Amino acid sequence: MSRSTRGKAVFGAALAAALLTAGCGSDDSSAAAADYDPDAPVTLTVGTFGTMDFDNAGLYEEYMALHPNVTIEQNNVAQSAAYYKSLQTRLAANSGLDDIQALEIGFIADVVRNHADAFVDWSQEENADELEGNFYDWKWGQATTSDGATIALGTDTGPQAMCYRKDLFQEAGLPTDRAEVAELWPTWDAYLDAARQYQSTSDAAFVDSPASIFSSSVYQGEVAYNDEDGNPIPGESEGVERAWGYASQAAEEGLTANLSQFGDEWNAAFSNGAFATIACPAWMLGYINSQMGDSGAGLWDIAPLPGAAEGASNWGGSFLGVPADGPNVEAAKDLVEWLTAPEQQVKMFTEAAHFPSSEQAAEDPGVQDAVNEYFSGAPTGAIFGESAANIRRTPIGPYDTQIQEAFTTGLTDIATRGTSPDQAFEDALKAAEQAIGG
């Protein structure tokens, strides 16, 4: 990304100031750690976004019961984009930060690359090895800088599967048993063949959106949008090329409902049967339930994602970081360690359906043996656990969200405007390069 000369000067000054601040913060932090009284009254603020559900799962209440001197106050922002924009402003000013800040997967690479000094480095804690052992290696790696600093601990993840409508499959003459459905689409090519078979007898689309195919398959390979060093390579990525091939076929052949995910039409389409399949991370189950209510119970089931034997895919997940210069760093670290410990991650799954970022938690019987009656009794713990265990540490970068938006817009142009896949790819690549400053 190019910067103006003035921009470089400002950035350099800001970097120098940050380094000086970090140096001062280190001495202050050492003194604060030495003076830390875990029994002293303290109010901890936690900045979150969306529905992270620590409160709904009862974890804040439980922690305060275990530590009567601690009061927890959550500052939640509904939309993650608005939350992160505000966080960036406060990071730049090194002011107004909460004691604990949640960090969404779409922004963690930016924090790792540009704001690592602002957060506690968990790799320097005395129990760093134990902490690292709590998490999937790819989850720990997502919050770790190139020189080994780990700036946040993982909360949940979004291992993916494919949700499908049993009633619509039956009407179209497709199998409905989840084992038979898994055999129906061992690969994305086979999934597209199933889509063609489905739409030869149905007026409804097979999948909600080409984005459902693109955004899940792009992460199943060694690389998605970035090289091993986190530098964006959207025009050279084998993962992008492969995912574009599958998704553009679906868009060009009219196999998708071409809905904008999380838009009003998409929400309504769950209830009106406008599509039969959707790539679903673990957290999507709650979303589908919320859109269809009791009327959707038993209509859905879950099968592995196409191509799962070669590679799994993750969509979503978050982290908790502790600003290094906060007034209550040691108390905040204690709370973050507790909230992200395997025992609490099991509770987050059983109480609020957030799939763990901890392998130990995922293997706990409370998770591993879980079934979801709403989704026809699907063994969700086993399905998403296997997916999480097979996720690769695909390099992520600060511009992944913008790059993905560029390609999904291109796919929409194929479906709605009749743009050729080659032209749409060129257009998407130009938009992606503009987004990353190329």
XYZ file of N, CA, C and O in Angstrom, residues 175-347:
692
model
N -31.170 -37.537 -1.831
C -31.169 -38.184 -0.519
C -31.293 -37.154 0.592
O -30.880 -36.002 0.426
N -31.839 -37.579 1.716
C -31.987 -36.681 2.861
C -31.155 -37.119 4.061
O -30.880 -36.306 4.935
N -30.784 -38.400 4.108
C -29.950 -38.879 5.211
C -28.578 -38.191 5.138
O -27.963 -38.133 4.068
N -28.086 -37.713 6.287
C -26.863 -36.896 6.242
C -25.644 -37.685 5.763
O -24.760 -37.112 5.120
N -25.590 -38.995 6.041
C -24.465 -39.793 5.543
C -24.529 -39.917 4.024
O -23.506 -39.843 3.332
N -25.738 -40.088 3.501
C -25.887 -40.195 2.047
C -25.629 -38.846 1.379
O -25.074 -38.779 0.281
N -26.014 -37.767 2.054
C -25.745 -36.437 1.495
C -24.241 -36.176 1.468
O -23.705 -35.601 0.511
N -23.537 -36.620 2.508
C -22.077 -36.455 2.518
C -21.453 -37.181 1.327
O -20.492 -36.681 0.715
N -21.996 -38.354 0.997
C -21.475 -39.091 -0.161
C -21.863 -38.426 -1.473
O -21.199 -38.600 -2.486
N -22.958 -37.632 -1.415
C -23.421 -36.949 -2.628
C -22.443 -35.880 -3.079
O -22.285 -35.646 -4.275
N -21.755 -35.200 -2.118
C -20.866 -34.102 -2.510
C -19.499 -34.192 -1.796
O -19.142 -33.311 -1.027
N -18.713 -35.198 -2.127
C -17.369 -35.261 -1.540
C -16.476 -34.136 -2.044
O -15.473 -33.808 -1.397
N -16.809 -33.552 -3.180
C -16.020 -32.452 -3.759
C -16.971 -31.327 -4.167
O -18.190 -31.520 -4.258
N -16.397 -30.161 -4.470
C -17.228 -29.048 -4.938
C -17.786 -29.324 -6.330
O -18.892 -28.880 -6.669
N -17.040 -30.060 -7.149
C -17.579 -30.433 -8.457
C -18.823 -31.296 -8.289
O -19.826 -31.113 -9.001
N -18.758 -32.238 -7.340
C -19.923 -33.091 -7.088
C -21.079 -32.273 -6.510
O -22.254 -32.543 -6.815
N -20.756 -31.276 -5.692
C -21.793 -30.394 -5.132
C -22.518 -29.647 -6.258
O -23.760 -29.528 -6.252
N -21.763 -29.173 -7.252
C -22.392 -28.475 -8.377
C -23.239 -29.431 -9.208
O -24.300 -29.047 -9.726
N -22.782 -30.680 -9.330
C -23.606 -31.675 -10.038
C -24.922 -31.897 -9.292
O -25.984 -32.017 -9.913
N -24.847 -31.965 -7.966
C -26.071 -32.119 -7.168
C -26.984 -30.909 -7.349
O -28.216 -31.042 -7.402
N -26.380 -29.720 -7.461
C -27.163 -28.499 -7.675
C -27.918 -28.559 -9.002
O -29.093 -28.186 -9.085
N -27.240 -29.040 -10.033
C -27.882 -29.137 -11.345
C -29.026 -30.159 -11.304
O -30.099 -29.924 -11.878
N -28.793 -31.264 -10.625
C -29.852 -32.277 -10.497
C -31.040 -31.706 -9.740
O -32.199 -31.899 -10.142
N -30.757 -30.971 -8.671
C -31.827 -30.383 -7.852
C -32.663 -29.399 -8.672
O -33.896 -29.457 -8.674
N -31.987 -28.529 -9.376
C -32.717 -27.466 -10.095
C -33.388 -27.961 -11.367
O -34.189 -27.244 -11.956
N -33.080 -29.208 -11.780
C -33.807 -29.762 -12.927
C -35.242 -30.127 -12.554
O -36.097 -30.308 -13.432
N -35.490 -30.208 -11.233
C -36.845 -30.570 -10.785
C -37.445 -29.558 -9.819
O -38.546 -29.780 -9.315
N -36.735 -28.480 -9.530
C -37.223 -27.525 -8.532
C -37.144 -26.102 -9.068
O -36.222 -25.758 -9.823
N -38.083 -25.278 -8.636
C -38.059 -23.871 -9.016
C -37.158 -23.055 -8.086
O -36.809 -21.920 -8.389
N -36.838 -23.626 -6.927
C -35.998 -22.912 -5.967
C -34.526 -23.099 -6.306
O -34.135 -24.048 -6.990
N -33.704 -22.180 -5.832
C -32.267 -22.274 -6.058
C -31.658 -23.303 -5.107
O -32.213 -23.609 -4.051
N -30.489 -23.808 -5.495
C -29.844 -24.813 -4.668
C -29.113 -24.187 -3.485
O -29.116 -24.729 -2.388
N -28.479 -23.040 -3.719
C -27.671 -22.413 -2.664
C -28.041 -20.945 -2.571
O -28.476 -20.336 -3.549
N -27.867 -20.357 -1.401
C -28.337 -18.995 -1.173
C -27.607 -17.956 -2.007
O -28.193 -16.983 -2.476
N -26.299 -18.158 -2.193
C -25.497 -17.111 -2.824
C -24.197 -17.698 -3.341
O -23.656 -18.641 -2.736
N -23.642 -17.157 -4.421
C -22.301 -17.613 -4.821
C -21.266 -17.342 -3.745
O -20.254 -18.030 -3.664
N -21.516 -16.348 -2.901
C -20.591 -16.052 -1.801
C -20.499 -17.226 -0.840
O -19.456 -17.448 -0.206
N -21.574 -17.974 -0.722
C -21.581 -19.126 0.175
C -20.548 -20.155 -0.283
O -19.891 -20.799 0.533
N -20.408 -20.294 -1.595
C -19.425 -21.221 -2.158
C -18.030 -20.614 -2.099
O -17.081 -21.247 -1.630
N -17.911 -19.369 -2.542
C -16.589 -18.748 -2.651
C -15.915 -18.593 -1.289
O -14.772 -19.011 -1.088
N -16.637 -18.004 -0.333
C -16.006 -17.653 0.931
C -15.677 -18.868 1.788
O -14.823 -18.784 2.676
N -16.343 -20.001 1.537
C -16.002 -21.204 2.300
C -14.902 -22.012 1.611
O -13.997 -22.514 2.275
N -14.934 -22.118 0.279
C -13.938 -22.933 -0.416
C -12.589 -22.229 -0.523
O -11.560 -22.898 -0.638
N -12.569 -20.890 -0.457
C -11.304 -20.188 -0.645
C -10.319 -20.489 0.482
O -9.099 -20.410 0.293
N -10.837 -20.852 1.648
C -9.947 -21.121 2.793
C -9.608 -22.601 2.952
O -9.001 -22.988 3.950
N -9.989 -23.436 1.985
C -9.717 -24.869 2.128
C -8.335 -25.263 1.616
O -7.916 -26.397 1.807
N -7.637 -24.334 0.979
C -6.317 -24.649 0.456
C -5.209 -24.124 1.343
O -5.422 -23.736 2.493
N -3.981 -24.110 0.802
C -2.821 -23.642 1.561
C -2.849 -22.130 1.733
O -2.388 -21.608 2.745
N -3.325 -21.424 0.716
C -3.388 -19.966 0.780
C -4.747 -19.495 0.285
O -5.391 -20.144 -0.544
N -5.184 -18.350 0.802
C -6.431 -17.728 0.342
C -6.086 -16.388 -0.315
O -5.824 -16.329 -1.507
N -6.039 -15.317 0.479
C -5.801 -13.996 -0.104
C -4.367 -13.492 0.085
O -4.017 -12.440 -0.429
N -3.558 -14.236 0.852
C -2.234 -13.717 1.214
C -1.167 -14.803 1.079
O -1.454 -15.997 1.161
N 0.087 -14.335 0.906
C 1.195 -15.287 0.913
C 1.572 -15.623 2.356
O 0.925 -15.165 3.308
N 2.618 -16.397 2.526
C 3.006 -16.861 3.862
C 3.378 -15.711 4.790
O 3.330 -15.846 6.005
N 3.769 -14.571 4.217
C 4.138 -13.415 5.032
C 2.967 -12.469 5.277
O 3.143 -11.390 5.852
N 1.780 -12.863 4.819
C 0.606 -12.029 5.035
C 0.426 -10.932 4.007
O -0.420 -10.045 4.187
N 1.196 -10.966 2.931
C 1.054 -9.959 1.873
C -0.039 -10.385 0.900
O -0.063 -11.543 0.459
N -0.951 -9.475 0.547
C -2.078 -9.859 -0.325
C -1.628 -10.267 -1.718
O -0.810 -9.581 -2.346
N -2.171 -11.393 -2.196
C -1.859 -11.903 -3.537
C -3.141 -12.387 -4.215
O -3.202 -13.515 -4.721
N -4.195 -11.553 -4.263
C -5.477 -12.044 -4.787
C -5.414 -12.505 -6.234
O -6.171 -13.396 -6.627
N -4.519 -11.921 -7.031
C -4.444 -12.303 -8.432
C -3.574 -13.511 -8.703
O -3.564 -14.040 -9.818
N -2.849 -13.973 -7.689
C -1.928 -15.094 -7.872
C -2.297 -16.303 -7.027
O -1.657 -17.347 -7.135
N -3.296 -16.170 -6.200
C -3.622 -17.218 -5.228
C -4.320 -18.402 -5.880
O -5.347 -18.241 -6.545
N -3.783 -19.587 -5.638
C -4.431 -20.808 -6.116
C -5.784 -20.988 -5.432
O -6.737 -21.472 -6.028
N -5.873 -20.579 -4.173
C -7.139 -20.705 -3.449
C -8.226 -19.823 -4.047
O -9.379 -20.250 -4.190
N -7.875 -18.588 -4.399
C -8.842 -17.691 -5.027
C -9.264 -18.243 -6.390
O -10.462 -18.260 -6.726
N -8.286 -18.692 -7.161
C -8.591 -19.205 -8.496
C -9.553 -20.393 -8.431
O -10.523 -20.467 -9.188
N -9.282 -21.303 -7.489
C -10.114 -22.498 -7.373
C -11.532 -22.123 -6.893
O -12.528 -22.569 -7.463
N -11.606 -21.286 -5.844
C -12.915 -20.902 -5.302
C -13.715 -20.106 -6.321
O -14.938 -20.275 -6.441
N -13.027 -19.236 -7.060
C -13.714 -18.464 -8.103
C -14.296 -19.387 -9.168
O -15.417 -19.179 -9.655
N -13.549 -20.420 -9.515
C -14.033 -21.367 -10.525
C -15.344 -22.007 -10.109
O -16.302 -22.061 -10.896
N -15.419 -22.483 -8.874
C -16.657 -23.116 -8.397
C -17.802 -22.099 -8.317
O -18.911 -22.335 -8.793
N -17.533 -20.967 -7.674
C -18.598 -19.992 -7.426
C -19.091 -19.344 -8.714
O -20.287 -19.075 -8.865
N -18.183 -19.087 -9.651
C -18.600 -18.440 -10.904
C -19.436 -19.395 -11.756
O -20.346 -18.967 -12.467
N -19.115 -20.695 -11.693
C -19.969 -21.666 -12.394
C -21.387 -21.608 -11.833
O -22.370 -21.585 -12.594
N -21.493 -21.615 -10.513
C -22.819 -21.581 -9.874
C -23.568 -20.308 -10.246
O -24.775 -20.335 -10.525
N -22.851 -19.175 -10.264
C -23.490 -17.900 -10.598
C -23.929 -17.874 -12.059
O -25.040 -17.447 -12.388
N -23.054 -18.332 -12.945
C -23.341 -18.281 -14.390
C -24.488 -19.208 -14.762
O -25.294 -18.894 -15.654
N -24.573 -20.368 -14.086
C -25.609 -21.351 -14.418
C -26.913 -21.122 -13.651
O -27.856 -21.897 -13.782
N -26.957 -20.084 -12.833
C -28.193 -19.789 -12.109
C -28.514 -20.781 -11.012
O -29.684 -21.046 -10.715
N -27.476 -21.339 -10.390
C -27.694 -22.337 -9.346
C -27.878 -21.707 -7.970
O -28.112 -22.406 -6.990
N -27.755 -20.397 -7.885
C -27.884 -19.725 -6.591
C -29.085 -18.782 -6.590
O -29.544 -18.327 -7.642
N -29.582 -18.484 -5.392
C -30.648 -17.493 -5.255
C -30.092 -16.085 -5.354
O -30.852 -15.108 -5.377
N -28.756 -15.979 -5.374
C -28.065 -14.691 -5.536
C -28.538 -13.658 -4.518
O -28.800 -12.508 -4.847
N -28.642 -14.087 -3.303
C -29.061 -13.183 -2.231
C -27.840 -12.578 -1.560
O -26.790 -13.206 -1.459
N -27.999 -11.359 -1.113
C -26.942 -10.690 -0.360
C -27.018 -11.150 1.088
O -28.022 -10.914 1.765
N -25.986 -11.837 1.533
C -26.039 -12.421 2.872
C -26.203 -11.345 3.944
O -25.571 -10.306 3.904
N -27.091 -11.632 4.882
C -27.450 -10.773 6.011
C -28.326 -9.590 5.612
O -28.594 -8.707 6.420
N -28.783 -9.575 4.343
C -29.751 -8.571 3.935
C -31.163 -9.029 4.264
O -31.409 -10.182 4.648
N -32.138 -8.125 4.089
C -33.524 -8.443 4.438
C -34.079 -9.590 3.596
O -34.795 -10.466 4.096
N -33.764 -9.571 2.274
C -34.273 -10.647 1.405
C -33.705 -11.998 1.810
O -34.393 -13.023 1.775
N -32.439 -11.996 2.180
C -31.775 -13.235 2.617
C -32.440 -13.755 3.883
O -32.717 -14.948 4.008
N -32.702 -12.858 4.812
C -33.361 -13.273 6.051
C -34.728 -13.894 5.767
O -35.083 -14.937 6.327
N -35.496 -13.238 4.891
C -36.836 -13.749 4.573
C -36.776 -15.077 3.829
O -37.672 -15.916 3.957
N -35.706 -15.290 3.073
C -35.591 -16.493 2.244
C -35.465 -17.774 3.062
O -35.786 -18.860 2.578
N -35.022 -17.654 4.300
C -34.968 -18.860 5.128
C -36.360 -19.453 5.301
O -36.549 -20.672 5.278
N -37.339 -18.577 5.491
C -38.692 -19.060 5.764
C -39.475 -19.405 4.499
O -40.349 -20.277 4.540
N -39.168 -18.730 3.388
C -39.962 -19.000 2.187
C -39.363 -20.065 1.279
O -39.836 -20.254 0.156
N -38.318 -20.756 1.754
C -37.779 -21.890 1.002
C -37.128 -21.506 -0.304
O -37.206 -22.250 -1.284
N -36.475 -20.357 -0.343
C -35.871 -19.873 -1.586
C -34.579 -20.583 -1.937
O -34.086 -20.465 -3.059
N -33.997 -21.297 -1.002
C -32.773 -22.052 -1.311
C -32.732 -23.292 -0.418
O -33.377 -23.348 0.643
N -31.915 -24.272 -0.874
C -31.896 -25.568 -0.181
C -30.632 -25.824 0.603
O -30.613 -26.729 1.452
N -29.559 -25.105 0.322
C -28.306 -25.327 1.048
C -27.659 -23.997 1.367
O -27.888 -22.982 0.692
N -26.824 -24.020 2.398
C -26.040 -22.837 2.752
C -24.811 -23.303 3.530
O -24.905 -24.184 4.396
N -23.651 -22.763 3.174
C -22.455 -23.049 3.957
C -22.666 -22.493 5.360
O -23.019 -21.320 5.514
N -22.468 -23.338 6.364
C -22.824 -22.896 7.713
C -21.694 -23.173 8.706
O -21.388 -24.327 8.991
N -21.078 -22.121 9.212
C -20.242 -22.270 10.395
C -21.131 -22.590 11.588
O -22.354 -22.426 11.523
N -20.513 -23.014 12.681
C -21.296 -23.449 13.837
C -22.275 -22.377 14.303
O -23.416 -22.674 14.678
N -21.845 -21.102 14.249
C -22.710 -20.039 14.760
C -23.925 -19.783 13.868
O -24.897 -19.157 14.291
N -23.875 -20.276 12.613
C -24.996 -20.055 11.699
C -26.246 -20.805 12.144
O -27.377 -20.429 11.791
N -26.064 -21.868 12.925
C -27.229 -22.645 13.357
C -28.183 -21.773 14.171
O -29.406 -21.829 13.989
N -27.620 -20.978 15.048
C -28.455 -20.077 15.836
C -29.135 -19.039 14.968
O -30.286 -18.650 15.225
N -28.434 -18.591 13.926
C -29.011 -17.579 13.030
C -30.206 -18.164 12.275
O -31.259 -17.518 12.154
N -30.033 -19.383 11.766
C -31.137 -20.018 11.036
C -32.339 -20.214 11.965
O -33.484 -19.936 11.595
N -32.055 -20.677 13.164
C -33.127 -20.873 14.146
C -33.855 -19.564 14.412
O -35.092 -19.516 14.460
N -33.102 -18.473 14.546
C -33.726 -17.187 14.855
C -34.589 -16.685 13.700
O -35.570 -15.973 13.915
N -34.235 -17.030 12.463
C -34.999 -16.571 11.310
C -36.269 -17.392 11.079
O -37.277 -16.877 10.614
N -36.211 -18.695 11.400
C -37.349 -19.568 11.088
C -38.198 -19.913 12.303
O -39.354 -20.334 12.148
N -37.626 -19.786 13.476
C -38.395 -20.105 14.670
C -38.816 -21.563 14.708
O -38.218 -22.432 14.061
N -39.885 -21.833 15.431
C -40.336 -23.214 15.609
C -40.727 -23.875 14.287
O -40.665 -25.100 14.154
N -41.137 -23.061 13.311
C -41.583 -23.646 12.041
C -40.446 -24.344 11.288
O -40.700 -25.156 10.389
N -39.213 -24.028 11.649
C -38.086 -24.636 10.931
C -37.536 -25.876 11.601
O -36.654 -26.543 11.033
N -38.051 -26.219 12.770
C -37.520 -27.374 13.503
C -37.711 -28.647 12.689
O -38.812 -28.939 12.223
N -36.635 -29.386 12.503
C -36.696 -30.656 11.786
C -36.610 -30.553 10.284
O -36.536 -31.579 9.595
N -36.638 -29.324 9.745
C -36.535 -29.178 8.287
C -35.086 -29.240 7.811
O -34.817 -29.589 6.662
N -34.156 -28.872 8.680
C -32.748 -28.781 8.289
C -31.948 -29.959 8.835
O -32.289 -30.559 9.840
N -30.835 -30.237 8.149
C -29.834 -31.176 8.662
C -28.459 -30.631 8.241
O -28.383 -29.586 7.557
N -27.415 -31.319 8.639
C -26.058 -30.814 8.418
C -25.167 -31.932 7.892
O -25.150 -33.029 8.457
N -24.424 -31.637 6.842
C -23.457 -32.583 6.276
C -22.103 -31.877 6.180
O -22.029 -30.643 6.248
N -21.026 -32.624 6.012
C -19.715 -31.982 5.869
C -19.658 -31.055 4.658
O -20.393 -31.227 3.675
N -18.788 -30.090 4.727
C -18.572 -29.180 3.603
C -17.978 -29.961 2.423
O -17.140 -30.843 2.635
N -18.388 -29.694 1.191
C -17.729 -30.337 0.048
C -16.218 -30.106 0.104
O -15.758 -29.020 0.460
N -15.463 -31.137 -0.229
C -14.008 -31.018 -0.189
C -13.417 -31.108 1.198
O -12.215 -30.847 1.385
N -14.222 -31.507 2.190
C -13.737 -31.527 3.572
C -12.595 -32.507 3.765
O -11.761 -32.320 4.657
N -12.535 -33.543 2.927
C -11.456 -34.523 3.087
C -10.102 -33.908 2.756
O -9.073 -34.348 3.278
N -10.098 -32.892 1.903
C -8.837 -32.234 1.540
C -8.513 -31.064 2.454
O -7.343 -30.718 2.655
N -9.526 -30.407 2.992
C -9.255 -29.257 3.841
C -10.533 -28.677 4.406
O -11.577 -28.667 3.732
N -10.466 -28.229 5.646
C -11.620 -27.609 6.283
C -11.551 -26.094 6.109
O -10.604 -25.552 5.554
N -12.573 -25.413 6.597
C -12.686 -23.973 6.382
C -13.269 -23.326 7.626
O -14.114 -23.926 8.304
N -12.803 -22.135 7.919
C -13.286 -21.393 9.082
C -13.912 -20.076 8.655
O -13.390 -19.384 7.773
N -15.043 -19.729 9.264
C -15.685 -18.434 9.015
C -16.068 -17.848 10.371
O -17.015 -18.293 10.999
N -15.311 -16.871 10.796
C -15.651 -16.178 12.020
C -14.780 -16.593 13.192
O -13.821 -17.356 13.078
N -15.134 -16.060 14.336
C -14.361 -16.293 15.551
C -13.722 -14.996 16.026
O -13.510 -14.075 15.241
N -13.438 -14.945 17.310
C -12.931 -13.701 17.897
C -11.843 -13.981 18.927
O -11.510 -15.136 19.216
N -11.329 -12.877 19.485
C -10.246 -12.924 20.457
C -10.514 -11.864 21.533
O -11.297 -10.940 21.329
N -9.801 -11.995 22.642
C -9.812 -10.967 23.678
C -8.384 -10.500 23.918
O -7.492 -11.317 24.167
N -8.176 -9.185 23.848
C -6.871 -8.608 24.118
C -6.943 -7.644 25.296
O -8.002 -7.094 25.606
N -5.794 -7.436 25.933
C -5.707 -6.513 27.067
C -4.783 -5.360 26.692
O -3.583 -5.575 26.478
N -5.314 -4.136 26.562
C -4.443 -2.981 26.281
C -3.335 -2.871 27.328
O -3.608 -2.908 28.539
N -2.098 -2.720 26.854
C -0.933 -2.823 27.743
C -0.824 -1.665 28.720
O -0.193 -1.807 29.778
N -1.409 -0.513 28.367
C -1.274 0.659 29.229
C -2.513 0.927 30.060
O -2.673 2.020 30.604
N -3.400 -0.044 30.150
C -4.621 0.141 30.924
C -4.353 0.223 32.417
O -3.300 -0.207 32.906
N -5.328 0.734 33.178
C -5.136 0.903 34.622
C -5.278 -0.392 35.419
O -4.862 -0.457 36.569
N -5.848 -1.427 34.799
C -6.120 -2.668 35.535
C -5.616 -3.887 34.760
O -6.316 -4.891 34.631
N -4.392 -3.790 34.246
C -3.887 -4.815 33.337
C -3.871 -6.200 33.986
O -4.314 -7.194 33.387
N -3.358 -6.309 35.184
C -3.226 -7.631 35.799
C -4.587 -8.259 36.071
O -4.791 -9.454 35.822
N -5.515 -7.477 36.570
C -6.861 -7.999 36.811
C -7.539 -8.370 35.492
O -8.260 -9.377 35.414
N -7.293 -7.572 34.449
C -7.886 -7.861 33.145
C -7.309 -9.155 32.568
O -8.037 -9.960 31.966
N -6.018 -9.365 32.741
C -5.384 -10.607 32.268
C -6.012 -11.822 32.963
O -6.275 -12.852 32.319
N -6.240 -11.711 34.257
C -6.861 -12.832 34.983
C -8.232 -13.158 34.397
O -8.585 -14.331 34.213
N -9.015 -12.114 34.117
C -10.357 -12.346 33.571
C -10.289 -12.953 32.169
O -11.042 -13.890 31.848
N -9.385 -12.449 31.320
C -9.276 -12.991 29.960
C -8.841 -14.456 29.996
O -9.384 -15.297 29.260
N -7.866 -14.765 30.834
C -7.437 -16.173 30.939
C -8.602 -17.061 31.352
O -8.779 -18.170 30.834
N -9.415 -16.578 32.270
C -10.540 -17.378 32.755
C -11.620 -17.518 31.677
O -12.132 -18.615 31.432
N -11.961 -16.406 31.022
C -13.018 -16.450 30.000
C -12.655 -17.358 28.828
O -13.531 -17.959 28.205
N -11.358 -17.435 28.503
C -10.939 -18.213 27.327
C -10.423 -19.605 27.690
O -9.994 -20.340 26.797
N -10.430 -19.957 28.970
C -9.980 -21.287 29.387
C -10.916 -22.357 28.815
O -12.098 -22.100 28.569
N -10.397 -23.569 28.589
C -11.240 -24.626 28.003
C -12.556 -24.835 28.750
O -13.592 -25.056 28.111
N -12.534 -24.763 30.092
C -13.759 -25.013 30.849
C -14.846 -24.001 30.495
O -16.027 -24.349 30.365
N -14.448 -22.751 30.338
C -15.446 -21.717 30.003
C -15.867 -21.830 28.528
O -17.020 -21.509 28.175
N -14.963 -22.291 27.669
C -15.344 -22.458 26.259
C -16.394 -23.566 26.108
O -17.251 -23.492 25.229
N -16.303 -24.583 26.941
C -17.351 -25.616 26.919
C -18.698 -24.991 27.280
O -19.718 -25.247 26.624
N -18.696 -24.141 28.297
C -19.946 -23.479 28.702
C -20.458 -22.563 27.595
O -21.672 -22.479 27.358
